[in-house]
Amino acid sequence: MYETADREARPSRAALVGDSELMDAGSDPPRGTEREPRLHRAFEYVEGWGMAVGARSRVLRPRSVEEVLLCYEAARRDGVTLGLRGAGCSYGDASVNRAGHVLDVSRLDRVLSFDRESGIADCEAGVTIADLWRHTLPRGHWPMVVSGTMFPTLGGAAGMNIHGKNNFKVGTIGDAILEIDVVLPTGELVTLDRQRRPDLFHAVIGGFGMLGTITRVKLKTKRVYSGEVDVKGVSSAHLGAMMEYIDNHTAEADYLVGWIDCFAQGAKRGRGLVHHARYLAEGEDSRAEKTMQLGYQSLPSSILGFPKSEVWRILRLFNHDLGMSLVNWTKHQAGKLEQRKGFHRQSHAGFNFLLDFVPNWKFAYGRGGLRGLIQYQVFVPKETAHAALSEVLRRSAQRGHTAFLGVLKRHRPDPFLLTHAVDGWSLALDFKVTPENRSSLWDTTDELTQIVLAAGGRFYFAKDAVIGPATARAMFPVGARERFLALKAEVDPEHLLQTDLWRRVFADPSERFTAGC
Amino acid sequence: MQPPRFSRALVVGASSGIGAELVRQLVQKGAHVAAVARRKSELDALAHSLAGAQGKVIVRAHDVTDVGDVPLAFEELVRALGGLDLFIYAAGVMTPVGPEEYDTEKDLMMLDVNLGGCVAWGNAAARLFHTQRSGTLVGIGSIAGDRGRKGAPVYGASKAGQDHYLESLRNRLAERNVRVLTIKPGTVETPMTEHLEKLVMPVNAERAAREILGAARGRLWNVRYVPLRWLAVSRVIRAIPSFLFRRTNV
C-alpha cells in the first residue's frame, strides 16, 4: 500500500503513444518530457508549523538514498546550505533555511517491513506516525511514542527526539528506536545503533538534522489488545494539586497529561484537567477485533453537525484574550463534569492526536503576515519545577502574554546527547504572535528563559523559536554541546547542513556558510 | 478585506496580445513584473517600450513546452521579484485546423502549450501561493472551451481542460486564502486571431487586459468573461441542443 505509481520512473509520453521515432529524434527528449526522472523540486514558502517564522526556499524531495546524495551535490554546486525537513511539524524554525535549500524527506515513505511477532517496524524516514500506526494497529501494535499530532515523519521525529504523553514511562522516541540509516554530508551511508557508532547514534537522534539525513528508522512498537485506552479526567484546582496527582499515579498510568487554564491566577494558578489513561490488558476489550480496525479509529468529520474543516473559522472569533479566557474557563468547568464520568474508553487516535481533532485550528491565529503562534515549552527538574513553572505562568500573564493553551507533562532523562528531557516537568505554552506583539513577546520569553535557566531547565528544538546561543551554552549538561560540535566538525566539516535554528542557537562566526548568502 | 495590490507579478505568454498588454498595464501602475515568453526579441522590445514606467520589467525567454525548465525559471524570477502576488498564464496557441484535418502532432502541440504549460506553471505558482497562504492566480482560458465546436476540437479541449484545472485549484486553494480566476475572453484583436476572417464583437487587447486586471483585483468573479457580454452569449451557446449545435458554424 505504500508503493505508489509516483515512485516509479514515469515513461515519457512518446513511450506511452509508442512512437519510437519521437523517442529517437534528436538529442532533446520530445515535447518537454525527460528520459531520466529529475529530482523533484519546488520553490515554496517554508515555515514552521506555528506560521510565525518562515522563508522562501528551493525544496528538494528525494525518493532514494541516491537522490539524497544528489541534493547534497546540488547545494554544494549552488554554494548554499541545506536544511533538513520532515513534515514541517516543528513549531519554530527547526526546518526553515533562509540561507539555502531545503531537503524534505517526506517522499521516502515506504514501510519496508513489519514483524507482528516482535512488533519491530522498519520504515523509510518519510513514513509518518499516521502511516505507522495505520500499518501496525490492525496487526496488534501501537507505536511506543507518538506526538500530539500524527503527521510528523519518523525521520523528523527521530531528529527532534520527540516525546508523547507517556514520556515519564517509556522515554522519548529515541528510546524506541533500534537502528537508523544516515546519509552523512561526507556522502557516506552509515547504519547506527547502540553498538555501531553509539556516540553518533545518540547524537543524530535529537541532533535536529545537523549531522546527516536519516533515511531509515527501525523501531519497536507496543503490543496492544484493544483499539482503545481507558481514560479518565481529573480536575485540578491549582498547579500543585495537578503535579501531586501526576506524581502519585506514574506507576499505574500509561499516559498522564495535564491541560492548564493559563488565565487563572492567584490561588487558582495552574488549575486544569489531567488526563490519565492506561492500555487495556488482554481480554479486557471484548470487541478488540472491531476496535483495532482503522475505521474505528477515524476522528469524526463533524462537531455537532458542523463540518470540522470549517471549525477554525469559529475559533477565530475567540482568538483574543477575552475570548480565550472564556474558552479556558468553560473547558475547566467541563473538566469538572468529565471527572464525574470516571474511566471511559477512547480510541488510541482520539486520545493521542488531540492536535488533529480540529483541522487547521492554527488558522484561528491568522493566515498571513507572520501571524501565528509559538509554543514556548520549558523543561525543569523536579526539585525546582513547581516554583519555576508557577513563576512562568505568573510572569507571562503579568507581561500581557497569557498563553491560550498550557500543557503540563512529566518526563524522565534519556541517554541522547542534546536531549531536552529531564527528570522533571515540562510546561508548553501557546502564545499568539502578531506583527504588533512580536517584539514584546520575545522580550517576555527572554525573561521567562532566565527563570527557567536559573531553575536548571532546558528547551526543546521541536518547539523553540526564541532562545539564543547563550541559552544553548547554559542549558545542556556539561560538555554535551562541545561533543555535539565536535561530531558536527567530523561528519560535516564544511557545515553543509544548516537551518535557521542552527544559526540562531549555535551561531559560530568561523563557519564557512553564513546567513544571507 | 481590502482588494489585493499587485506589486510583484509574473506573466507567462507576455510577448504579444493580451499578455503583453497585461505587462504594460501592471508596470504602468508601478508593479514589478516578470515577463516570460518564447521570443526574447519581442520581450526586449516590450521592456524597452516600458523603460520610463513606474514599475520595472524582468524578461526571460522560455518555451512553455519545456516543462523541465519551469521550476528553475519560476524560482529565478520570483527571487528576482522578491516574492509574488499575482501569476497570470496567458500563453496560448490556436493553429488553424481544416474541417477534414486530424493532425495529432499539431493537436498535441496545442495541448502542450495551452494545457501542459498552464499545468506546469500553474503548479509552480500554486505551490508557492499554497505555502505562503496568499496570492492571485489567473489563467486566460477561452469561450472556446465552453462547447465542443466543429472548427477547433483540440483548441477547445485544451481550454476546457484548463477551465477544469483552474476550478480545481480554486477549490483547493480557497482555504489557503489564494484566489484563482479563470478568464474567458471572447474575440480579442491579437496576433492569435489575425488569421480569422471575421471577429464577432471584438475588443482590443488593451481593453481586455484592463478588464482582466479589474476582475483579478476584485473578489466578485471566479470565472470572468471578457468583455462581460460574452457571458450571455456563452449561456445561449451552452443551451443549444446538440442536434442543432452540430448544424451551426459557431
CSV table of N, CA, C and O in Angstrom, one decimal, chain A residues 33 77 87 106 127 132 180 215 249 272 281 283 318 334 344 347 360 364 397 404 419 444 450 480 486 513:
chain,number,residue,atom,x,y,z
A,33,THR,N,9.4,16.3,-22.2
A,33,THR,CA,9.5,15.2,-21.2
A,33,THR,C,11.0,14.8,-21.1
A,33,THR,O,11.8,15.3,-21.8
A,77,ARG,N,26.9,22.7,-5.3
A,77,ARG,CA,27.1,23.3,-6.6
A,77,ARG,C,26.6,24.8,-6.6
A,77,ARG,O,27.1,25.7,-7.1
A,87,ALA,N,7.9,16.6,8.0
A,87,ALA,CA,6.6,17.1,7.6
A,87,ALA,C,6.4,18.6,8.0
A,87,ALA,O,5.3,19.1,7.8
A,106,SER,N,9.9,13.6,2.9
A,106,SER,CA,8.6,13.0,3.0
A,106,SER,C,8.3,12.1,1.9
A,106,SER,O,7.3,11.3,2.0
A,127,VAL,N,8.1,8.1,6.3
A,127,VAL,CA,6.9,7.5,6.8
A,127,VAL,C,6.4,8.3,8.0
A,127,VAL,O,7.2,8.6,8.9
A,132,LEU,N,2.5,4.9,10.2
A,132,LEU,CA,3.0,3.8,11.1
A,132,LEU,C,1.9,3.1,11.8
A,132,LEU,O,1.7,1.9,11.8
A,180,ILE,N,19.2,3.2,12.9
A,180,ILE,CA,18.9,4.2,11.8
A,180,ILE,C,19.9,4.2,10.7
A,180,ILE,O,21.1,3.8,11.0
A,215,THR,N,17.6,8.3,6.8
A,215,THR,CA,16.8,7.8,5.6
A,215,THR,C,16.0,6.6,6.0
A,215,THR,O,15.1,6.2,5.3
A,249,HIS,N,0.6,8.9,40.4
A,249,HIS,CA,0.0,7.9,39.5
A,249,HIS,C,0.9,7.5,38.4
A,249,HIS,O,0.5,6.8,37.5
A,272,GLY,N,-6.6,23.1,36.1
A,272,GLY,CA,-6.9,22.4,34.9
A,272,GLY,C,-7.4,21.0,35.0
A,272,GLY,O,-8.1,20.7,36.0
A,281,ALA,N,-5.7,-4.6,29.1
A,281,ALA,CA,-5.0,-5.8,29.1
A,281,ALA,C,-5.7,-6.8,28.2
A,281,ALA,O,-6.8,-6.6,27.8
A,283,GLY,N,-8.0,-9.4,26.8
A,283,GLY,CA,-9.3,-9.9,27.2
A,283,GLY,C,-10.2,-8.8,27.8
A,283,GLY,O,-11.4,-9.1,27.9
A,318,PHE,N,-12.9,33.7,18.7
A,318,PHE,CA,-12.5,33.7,20.2
A,318,PHE,C,-11.0,33.9,20.4
A,318,PHE,O,-10.5,33.8,21.5
A,334,ALA,N,-16.1,22.2,32.3
A,334,ALA,CA,-16.4,21.0,31.6
A,334,ALA,C,-15.6,19.8,32.2
A,334,ALA,O,-16.0,18.7,32.3
A,344,HIS,N,-13.4,5.9,31.1
A,344,HIS,CA,-14.2,5.6,30.0
A,344,HIS,C,-13.3,5.3,28.8
A,344,HIS,O,-12.1,5.6,28.9
A,347,SER,N,-10.6,5.8,21.6
A,347,SER,CA,-9.7,5.2,20.7
A,347,SER,C,-8.3,5.7,20.9
A,347,SER,O,-8.1,6.9,21.3
A,360,ASN,N,-6.6,22.3,10.9
A,360,ASN,CA,-6.2,23.7,10.6
A,360,ASN,C,-6.5,24.7,11.7
A,360,ASN,O,-6.7,25.9,11.5
A,364,ALA,N,-6.9,29.8,13.2
A,364,ALA,CA,-7.6,30.8,14.1
A,364,ALA,C,-6.7,31.9,14.5
A,364,ALA,O,-7.1,33.0,14.9
A,397,ALA,N,1.6,36.2,32.2
A,397,ALA,CA,0.3,36.9,32.3
A,397,ALA,C,0.6,38.4,32.7
A,397,ALA,O,-0.1,39.3,32.2
A,404,PHE,N,-2.7,30.9,25.4
A,404,PHE,CA,-4.1,30.4,25.1
A,404,PHE,C,-4.2,29.0,25.4
A,404,PHE,O,-5.3,28.5,25.6
A,419,THR,N,19.5,16.0,24.5
A,419,THR,CA,18.1,15.8,24.9
A,419,THR,C,17.6,17.0,25.7
A,419,THR,O,18.3,17.7,26.4
A,444,THR,N,9.4,39.1,26.5
A,444,THR,CA,8.8,38.3,27.6
A,444,THR,C,9.4,36.9,27.7
A,444,THR,O,9.8,36.5,28.8
A,450,GLN,N,15.2,33.3,31.5
A,450,GLN,CA,16.1,33.5,32.7
A,450,GLN,C,15.6,32.7,33.9
A,450,GLN,O,16.3,32.1,34.6
A,480,ALA,N,28.2,18.5,26.7
A,480,ALA,CA,27.3,17.9,25.7
A,480,ALA,C,27.4,18.8,24.4
A,480,ALA,O,27.5,18.2,23.3
A,486,ALA,N,31.8,18.8,18.1
A,486,ALA,CA,33.0,18.0,17.6
A,486,ALA,C,32.5,17.0,16.6
A,486,ALA,O,33.2,16.8,15.6
A,513,PHE,N,29.6,28.7,5.8
A,513,PHE,CA,28.4,29.2,5.2
A,513,PHE,C,27.8,30.2,6.2
A,513,PHE,O,27.7,29.9,7.4
